[in-house]
PDB file of C-alpha atoms in Angstrom:
ATOM      1  CA  MET A 331       4.663 -11.663   1.205  1.00 96.00           C
ATOM      2  CA  VAL A 332       7.333 -10.331  -1.042  1.00 98.00           C
ATOM      3  CA  TYR A 333       6.076  -9.265  -4.374  1.00 98.00           C
ATOM      4  CA  PHE A 334       7.185  -9.483  -8.434  1.00 98.00           C
ATOM      5  CA  THR A 335       4.991  -7.210 -11.380  1.00 98.00           C
ATOM      6  CA  SER A 336       6.557  -5.646 -13.677  1.00 98.00           C
ATOM      7  CA  ASP A 337       5.125  -4.317 -17.291  1.00 97.00           C
ATOM      8  CA  LEU A 338       2.159  -2.169 -16.040  1.00 97.00           C
ATOM      9  CA  HIS A 339       2.152  -0.259 -18.912  1.00 97.00           C
ATOM     10  CA  LEU A 340      -0.467   2.339 -17.337  1.00 96.00           C
ATOM     11  CA  GLY A 341      -1.599   4.643 -19.828  1.00 95.00           C
ATOM     12  CA  HIS A 342      -0.405   3.063 -22.544  1.00 97.00           C
ATOM     13  CA  ARG A 343      -3.007   2.560 -25.215  1.00 95.00           C
ATOM     14  CA  GLY A 344      -0.903   0.900 -28.240  1.00 94.00           C
ATOM     15  CA  ILE A 345       0.269  -1.445 -25.618  1.00 96.00           C
ATOM     16  CA  ILE A 346      -3.675  -3.084 -25.384  1.00 96.00           C
ATOM     17  CA  GLU A 347      -3.452  -4.225 -29.113  1.00 95.00           C
ATOM     18  CA  MET A 348      -0.195  -4.820 -29.070  1.00 94.00           C
ATOM     19  CA  GLN A 349      -0.104  -7.714 -25.923  1.00 94.00           C
ATOM     20  CA  GLN A 350      -3.793  -8.279 -27.067  1.00 95.00           C
ATOM     21  CA  ARG A 351      -4.981  -7.487 -23.826  1.00 96.00           C
ATOM     22  CA  PRO A 352      -8.381  -8.131 -23.164  1.00 95.00           C
ATOM     23  CA  PHE A 353      -9.587  -3.839 -21.609  1.00 96.00           C
ATOM     24  CA  SER A 354     -11.456  -2.033 -24.477  1.00 96.00           C
ATOM     25  CA  ASN A 355      -9.802   1.251 -23.525  1.00 97.00           C
ATOM     26  CA  VAL A 356      -6.729   2.372 -21.199  1.00 96.00           C
ATOM     27  CA  GLU A 357      -8.452   3.940 -18.345  1.00 96.00           C
ATOM     28  CA  GLU A 358     -10.157   0.135 -18.457  1.00 97.00           C
ATOM     29  CA  MET A 359      -6.863  -1.229 -17.980  1.00 97.00           C
ATOM     30  CA  ASN A 360      -5.608   0.573 -15.719  1.00 97.00           C
ATOM     31  CA  ARG A 361      -8.220   0.051 -13.113  1.00 97.00           C
ATOM     32  CA  CYS A 362      -8.308  -3.542 -13.403  1.00 97.00           C
ATOM     33  CA  LEU A 363      -4.112  -3.899 -13.545  1.00 98.00           C
ATOM     34  CA  LEU A 364      -4.381  -1.763 -10.171  1.00 98.00           C
ATOM     35  CA  GLU A 365      -7.220  -3.402  -8.738  1.00 98.00           C
ATOM     36  CA  HIS A 366      -5.618  -6.662  -9.210  1.00 98.00           C
ATOM     37  CA  TYR A 367      -2.621  -5.240  -7.663  1.00 98.00           C
ATOM     38  CA  ASN A 368      -4.625  -3.476  -4.216  1.00 98.00           C
ATOM     39  CA  SER A 369      -6.722  -6.773  -3.799  1.00 98.00           C
ATOM     40  CA  VAL A 370      -3.309  -8.791  -3.632  1.00 97.00           C
ATOM     41  CA  VAL A 371      -1.232  -6.878  -1.981  1.00 98.00           C
ATOM     42  CA  GLN A 372      -1.637  -5.290   1.621  1.00 97.00           C
ATOM     43  CA  THR A 373       0.333  -2.370   2.978  1.00 97.00           C
ATOM     44  CA  ASN A 374       3.454  -3.723   5.451  1.00 97.00           C
ATOM     45  CA  ASP A 375       3.884  -5.871   1.435  1.00 98.00           C
ATOM     46  CA  THR A 376       7.045  -6.153  -0.566  1.00 98.00           C
ATOM     47  CA  VAL A 377       6.846  -5.407  -3.480  1.00 98.00           C
ATOM     48  CA  TYR A 378       9.252  -5.822  -6.392  1.00 98.00           C
ATOM     49  CA  LEU A 379       8.239  -3.901  -9.121  1.00 98.00           C
ATOM     50  CA  LEU A 380      10.845  -4.455 -12.273  1.00 98.00           C
ATOM     51  CA  GLY A 381      10.020  -2.012 -14.330  1.00 96.00           C
ATOM     52  CA  ASP A 382       8.278  -0.229 -16.914  1.00 96.00           C
ATOM     53  CA  LEU A 383       4.503   0.472 -14.412  1.00 96.00           C
ATOM     54  CA  CYS A 384       3.899   3.319 -16.934  1.00 95.00           C
ATOM     55  CA  HIS A 385       4.316   4.489 -20.116  1.00 95.00           C
ATOM     56  CA  HIS A 386       2.975   7.705 -22.104  1.00 90.00           C
ATOM     57  CA  LEU A 387       1.970   9.508 -19.188  1.00 91.00           C
ATOM     58  CA  PRO A 388       3.120  12.762 -17.987  1.00 93.00           C
ATOM     59  CA  VAL A 389       5.152  12.300 -14.375  1.00 93.00           C
ATOM     60  CA  PRO A 390       3.058  13.441 -12.210  1.00 95.00           C
ATOM     61  CA  GLN A 391       0.156  11.287 -13.596  1.00 95.00           C
ATOM     62  CA  ALA A 392       2.685   8.435 -13.437  1.00 95.00           C
ATOM     63  CA  ASN A 393       3.131   9.264  -9.653  1.00 96.00           C
ATOM     64  CA  GLU A 394      -0.798   9.744  -8.476  1.00 96.00           C
ATOM     65  CA  TRP A 395      -0.733   5.682  -9.800  1.00 96.00           C
ATOM     66  CA  ILE A 396       2.045   4.675  -7.984  1.00 97.00           C
ATOM     67  CA  ARG A 397       1.009   6.119  -5.037  1.00 97.00           C
ATOM     68  CA  ARG A 398      -1.783   4.344  -4.872  1.00 97.00           C
ATOM     69  CA  MET A 399      -0.073   0.739  -4.995  1.00 98.00           C
ATOM     70  CA  LYS A 400      -0.286  -0.416  -1.734  1.00 98.00           C
ATOM     71  CA  GLY A 401       2.706  -1.813  -0.248  1.00 98.00           C
ATOM     72  CA  LYS A 402       6.237  -1.236   0.388  1.00 98.00           C
ATOM     73  CA  LYS A 403       7.742  -0.504  -2.521  1.00 98.00           C
ATOM     74  CA  ILE A 404      11.112  -1.254  -4.352  1.00 98.00           C
ATOM     75  CA  LEU A 405      11.556  -0.405  -8.020  1.00 98.00           C
ATOM     76  CA  VAL A 406      13.905  -2.100 -10.922  1.00 98.00           C
ATOM     77  CA  ARG A 407      14.154   1.112 -13.778  1.00 97.00           C
ATOM     78  CA  GLY A 408      12.742  -0.893 -16.734  1.00 94.00           C
ATOM     79  CA  ASN A 409      13.521   0.723 -20.180  1.00 94.00           C
ATOM     80  CA  HIS A 410      10.153   3.030 -20.092  1.00 93.00           C
ATOM     81  CA  ASP A 411      10.511   4.139 -16.341  1.00 91.00           C
ATOM     82  CA  LYS A 412      11.390   7.732 -16.431  1.00 82.00           C
ATOM     83  CA  ILE A 413      12.278   9.862 -13.437  1.00 88.00           C
ATOM     84  CA  TYR A 414       9.446   9.153 -10.528  1.00 94.00           C
ATOM     85  CA  ASP A 415       9.085  10.125  -6.830  1.00 95.00           C
ATOM     86  CA  GLU A 416      11.454   8.913  -5.670  1.00 96.00           C
ATOM     87  CA  GLY A 417      10.243   8.598  -2.212  1.00 97.00           C
ATOM     88  CA  LEU A 418       7.168   5.859  -3.327  1.00 97.00           C
ATOM     89  CA  PHE A 419       9.740   4.180  -3.242  1.00 98.00           C
ATOM     90  CA  GLU A 420      11.889   2.254  -0.615  1.00 98.00           C
ATOM     91  CA  GLU A 421      14.452   1.999  -2.726  1.00 97.00           C
ATOM     92  CA  ILE A 422      15.249   1.891  -7.242  1.00 97.00           C
ATOM     93  CA  CYS A 423      18.037   0.226  -8.564  1.00 97.00           C
ATOM     94  CA  ASP A 424      18.858  -1.433 -12.236  1.00 97.00           C
ATOM     95  CA  PHE A 425      19.611  -5.287 -10.834  1.00 98.00           C
ATOM     96  CA  LYS A 426      19.481  -6.116  -7.185  1.00 98.00           C
ATOM     97  CA  THR A 427      19.936  -9.320  -5.439  1.00 98.00           C
ATOM     98  CA  ILE A 428      17.722 -10.958  -2.733  1.00 98.00           C
ATOM     99  CA  SER A 429      17.412 -13.870  -0.660  1.00 96.00           C
ATOM    100  CA  CYS A 430      13.989 -15.356   0.260  1.00 93.00           C
ATOM    101  CA  ASP A 431      13.396 -18.645   2.000  1.00 83.00           C
ATOM    102  CA  GLY A 432      16.605 -19.607   1.816  1.00 90.00           C
ATOM    103  CA  ILE A 433      16.580 -18.716  -1.928  1.00 94.00           C
ATOM    104  CA  TYR A 434      18.795 -16.651  -3.440  1.00 97.00           C
ATOM    105  CA  PHE A 435      16.946 -13.771  -6.633  1.00 98.00           C
ATOM    106  CA  ALA A 436      18.166 -11.990  -9.277  1.00 98.00           C
ATOM    107  CA  LEU A 437      15.898  -9.210  -9.863  1.00 98.00           C
ATOM    108  CA  MET A 438      16.230  -7.168 -13.624  1.00 98.00           C
ATOM    109  CA  HIS A 439      13.593  -6.095 -16.186  1.00 98.00           C
ATOM    110  CA  TYR A 440      15.563  -7.922 -18.698  1.00 98.00           C
ATOM    111  CA  PRO A 441      16.103 -11.321 -19.190  1.00 97.00           C
ATOM    112  CA  MET A 442      19.479 -12.614 -18.342  1.00 97.00           C
ATOM    113  CA  LEU A 443      20.957 -16.301 -20.287  1.00 96.00           C
ATOM    114  CA  SER A 444      23.562 -15.847 -16.572  1.00 96.00           C
ATOM    115  CA  TRP A 445      23.294 -14.955 -13.517  1.00 96.00           C
ATOM    116  CA  PRO A 446      24.309 -14.777 -10.573  1.00 96.00           C
ATOM    117  CA  LYS A 447      24.458 -17.956  -8.599  1.00 95.00           C
ATOM    118  CA  LYS A 448      22.807 -19.889 -11.580  1.00 95.00           C
ATOM    119  CA  ASN A 449      24.771 -22.732 -11.263  1.00 94.00           C
ATOM    120  CA  SER A 450      23.563 -22.498  -7.624  1.00 93.00           C
ATOM    121  CA  GLY A 451      19.896 -22.869  -7.548  1.00 92.00           C
ATOM    122  CA  SER A 452      19.032 -19.316  -7.872  1.00 96.00           C
ATOM    123  CA  ILE A 453      16.463 -18.084  -9.695  1.00 97.00           C
ATOM    124  CA  HIS A 454      16.266 -14.760 -12.346  1.00 98.00           C
ATOM    125  CA  LEU A 455      13.006 -13.066 -12.199  1.00 98.00           C
ATOM    126  CA  HIS A 456      11.832 -10.530 -15.243  1.00 98.00           C
ATOM    127  CA  GLY A 457       9.698  -8.287 -17.150  1.00 98.00           C
ATOM    128  CA  HIS A 458      10.131  -6.995 -21.021  1.00 97.00           C
ATOM    129  CA  ILE A 459       9.863  -9.454 -23.291  1.00 97.00           C
ATOM    130  CA  HIS A 460       5.715  -9.683 -22.108  1.00 94.00           C
ATOM    131  CA  ALA A 461       5.288 -13.551 -22.581  1.00 93.00           C
ATOM    132  CA  GLY A 462       2.209 -15.209 -21.973  1.00 91.00           C
ATOM    133  CA  GLU A 463       2.114 -18.852 -19.586  1.00 93.00           C
ATOM    134  CA  GLU A 464       3.616 -20.453 -21.998  1.00 95.00           C
ATOM    135  CA  TYR A 465       7.064 -19.030 -21.280  1.00 97.00           C
ATOM    136  CA  ASN A 466       7.190 -19.601 -17.747  1.00 97.00           C
ATOM    137  CA  ARG A 467       6.255 -23.130 -18.355  1.00 96.00           C
ATOM    138  CA  LYS A 468       8.918 -23.966 -21.113  1.00 96.00           C
ATOM    139  CA  ASN A 469      11.462 -22.696 -19.051  1.00 96.00           C
ATOM    140  CA  ARG A 470       9.770 -25.086 -15.329  1.00 95.00           C
ATOM    141  CA  GLU A 471       9.893 -27.755 -18.280  1.00 94.00           C
ATOM    142  CA  ASP A 472      13.429 -26.921 -19.641  1.00 94.00           C
ATOM    143  CA  GLY A 473      14.728 -26.666 -16.140  1.00 94.00           C
ATOM    144  CA  ILE A 474      15.109 -22.624 -16.331  1.00 95.00           C
ATOM    145  CA  ARG A 475      14.725 -20.692 -13.192  1.00 97.00           C
ATOM    146  CA  ARG A 476      13.774 -17.828 -15.099  1.00 97.00           C
ATOM    147  CA  TYR A 477      10.294 -16.784 -14.871  1.00 98.00           C
ATOM    148  CA  ASP A 478       8.126 -13.395 -16.251  1.00 98.00           C
ATOM    149  CA  VAL A 479       6.606 -11.843 -13.612  1.00 98.00           C
ATOM    150  CA  GLY A 480       5.527  -9.668 -15.561  1.00 98.00           C
ATOM    151  CA  VAL A 481       1.488  -8.668 -15.721  1.00 98.00           C
ATOM    152  CA  ASP A 482       0.419 -10.719 -18.947  1.00 97.00           C
ATOM    153  CA  ALA A 483       2.495 -13.900 -18.295  1.00 97.00           C
ATOM    154  CA  ASN A 484       0.313 -14.113 -14.766  1.00 97.00           C
ATOM    155  CA  ALA A 485      -2.882 -13.178 -15.259  1.00 96.00           C
ATOM    156  CA  TYR A 486      -2.473  -9.264 -14.830  1.00 97.00           C
ATOM    157  CA  TYR A 487      -1.473 -10.331 -11.033  1.00 98.00           C
ATOM    158  CA  PRO A 488       1.006  -9.534  -8.985  1.00 98.00           C
ATOM    159  CA  VAL A 489       2.670 -13.461  -7.713  1.00 98.00           C
ATOM    160  CA  SER A 490       4.265 -13.715  -4.528  1.00 97.00           C
ATOM    161  CA  VAL A 491       7.944 -15.417  -3.735  1.00 96.00           C
ATOM    162  CA  LYS A 492       5.337 -19.078  -2.828  1.00 95.00           C
ATOM    163  CA  GLN A 493       3.472 -18.903  -5.861  1.00 96.00           C
ATOM    164  CA  ILE A 494       6.903 -19.205  -7.919  1.00 96.00           C
ATOM    165  CA  VAL A 495       8.371 -21.225  -6.253  1.00 94.00           C
ATOM    166  CA  GLU A 496       5.642 -23.466  -6.101  1.00 94.00           C
ATOM    167  CA  PHE A 497       4.997 -23.427  -9.822  1.00 95.00           C
ATOM    168  CA  LEU A 498       9.164 -24.237 -10.180  1.00 92.00           C
ATOM    169  CA  LYS A 499       9.235 -26.422  -7.589  1.00 84.00           C
ATOM    170  CA  VAL A 500      13.020 -25.423  -6.405  1.00 66.00           C
ATOM    171  CA  ARG A 501      14.693 -26.510  -2.997  1.00 53.00           C
ATOM    172  CA  ARG A 502      15.703 -24.752  -0.564  1.00 50.00           C
ATOM    173  CA  ALA A 503      19.548 -23.514  -0.896  1.00 48.00           C
ATOM    174  CA  GLY A 504      21.528 -26.973   0.790  1.00 46.00           C
ATOM    175  CA  LYS A 505      18.619 -29.282   1.142  1.00 43.00           C
ATOM    176  CA  ASP A 506      18.133 -32.265  -0.077  1.00 34.00           C
ATOM    177  CA  ALA A 507      14.563 -32.536   0.677  1.00 34.00           C
ATOM    178  CA  GLY A 508      11.505 -31.900  -2.321  1.00 36.00           C
ATOM    179  CA  ALA A 509       9.902 -28.799  -2.407  1.00 34.00           C
ATOM    180  CA  LEU A 510       9.241 -26.394  -0.269  1.00 31.00           C
ATOM    181  CA  PRO A 511       5.981 -27.083   1.790  1.00 34.00           C
ATOM    182  CA  VAL A 512       3.390 -23.913   0.282  1.00 33.00           C
ATOM    183  CA  PRO A 513      -0.139 -23.747   1.968  1.00 34.00           C
ATOM    184  CA  ALA A 514      -3.213 -25.071  -0.068  1.00 35.00           C
ATOM    185  CA  ARG A 515      -4.217 -21.664   0.230  1.00 35.00           C
ATOM    186  CA  CYS A 516      -1.758 -20.675  -1.800  1.00 31.00           C
ATOM    187  CA  SER A 517      -1.916 -21.643  -5.939  1.00 35.00           C
ATOM    188  CA  LEU A 518      -0.488 -20.558  -8.818  1.00 35.00           C
ATOM    189  CA  TRP A 519      -3.056 -17.012  -9.502  1.00 35.00           C
ATOM    190  CA  PRO A 520      -4.485 -15.486  -6.648  1.00 41.00           C
ATOM    191  CA  THR A 521      -8.632 -16.987  -5.671  1.00 41.00           C
ATOM    192  CA  SER A 522      -9.730 -12.897  -6.212  1.00 42.00           C
ATOM    193  CA  SER A 523     -12.062 -12.512  -9.199  1.00 40.00           C
ATOM    194  CA  ARG A 524      -9.259 -12.061 -13.123  1.00 40.00           C
ATOM    195  CA  ARG A 525     -10.828 -11.126 -15.941  1.00 37.00           C
TER     196      ARG A 525
END
């Protein structure tokens, strides 16, 4: 499975108040975000981390948190990312394009107004803005194929490619058929317990 997430801000006390995250302290936030992440992502899954994994953490401590995250990790750097241990990632970059299930995705920490193959049905995934769920719903209503994968917009969980496709009701490249078939067990949010 392929997953996306961003803006965990592990170690950042101020983000709790700034984003009104439902945690009493930074230790609870760090623990909960890691538990949510590892309850969804499995060892052989690929995870695109679209930046700002940690903030205000010494690099060795940040590396330890990242080491505990399951999956094959690709980091698309954000503005708060430091020089992590490169061995923790399959790749580190500033921008990336991928194709999953016949759909083209443009990945960057920052939201863009335009992206490669935008007029051909591609989807832009980003973080940075700490939007709530309403941002993604508004983009869908407006026909904009841009999705915030940040934890603040996704109940503090990673989101799968299938969940994004189902949410946006995206069609396969070159197909006239309706939305991609998604197994019934897939829903917008993971079935594991949420805060």
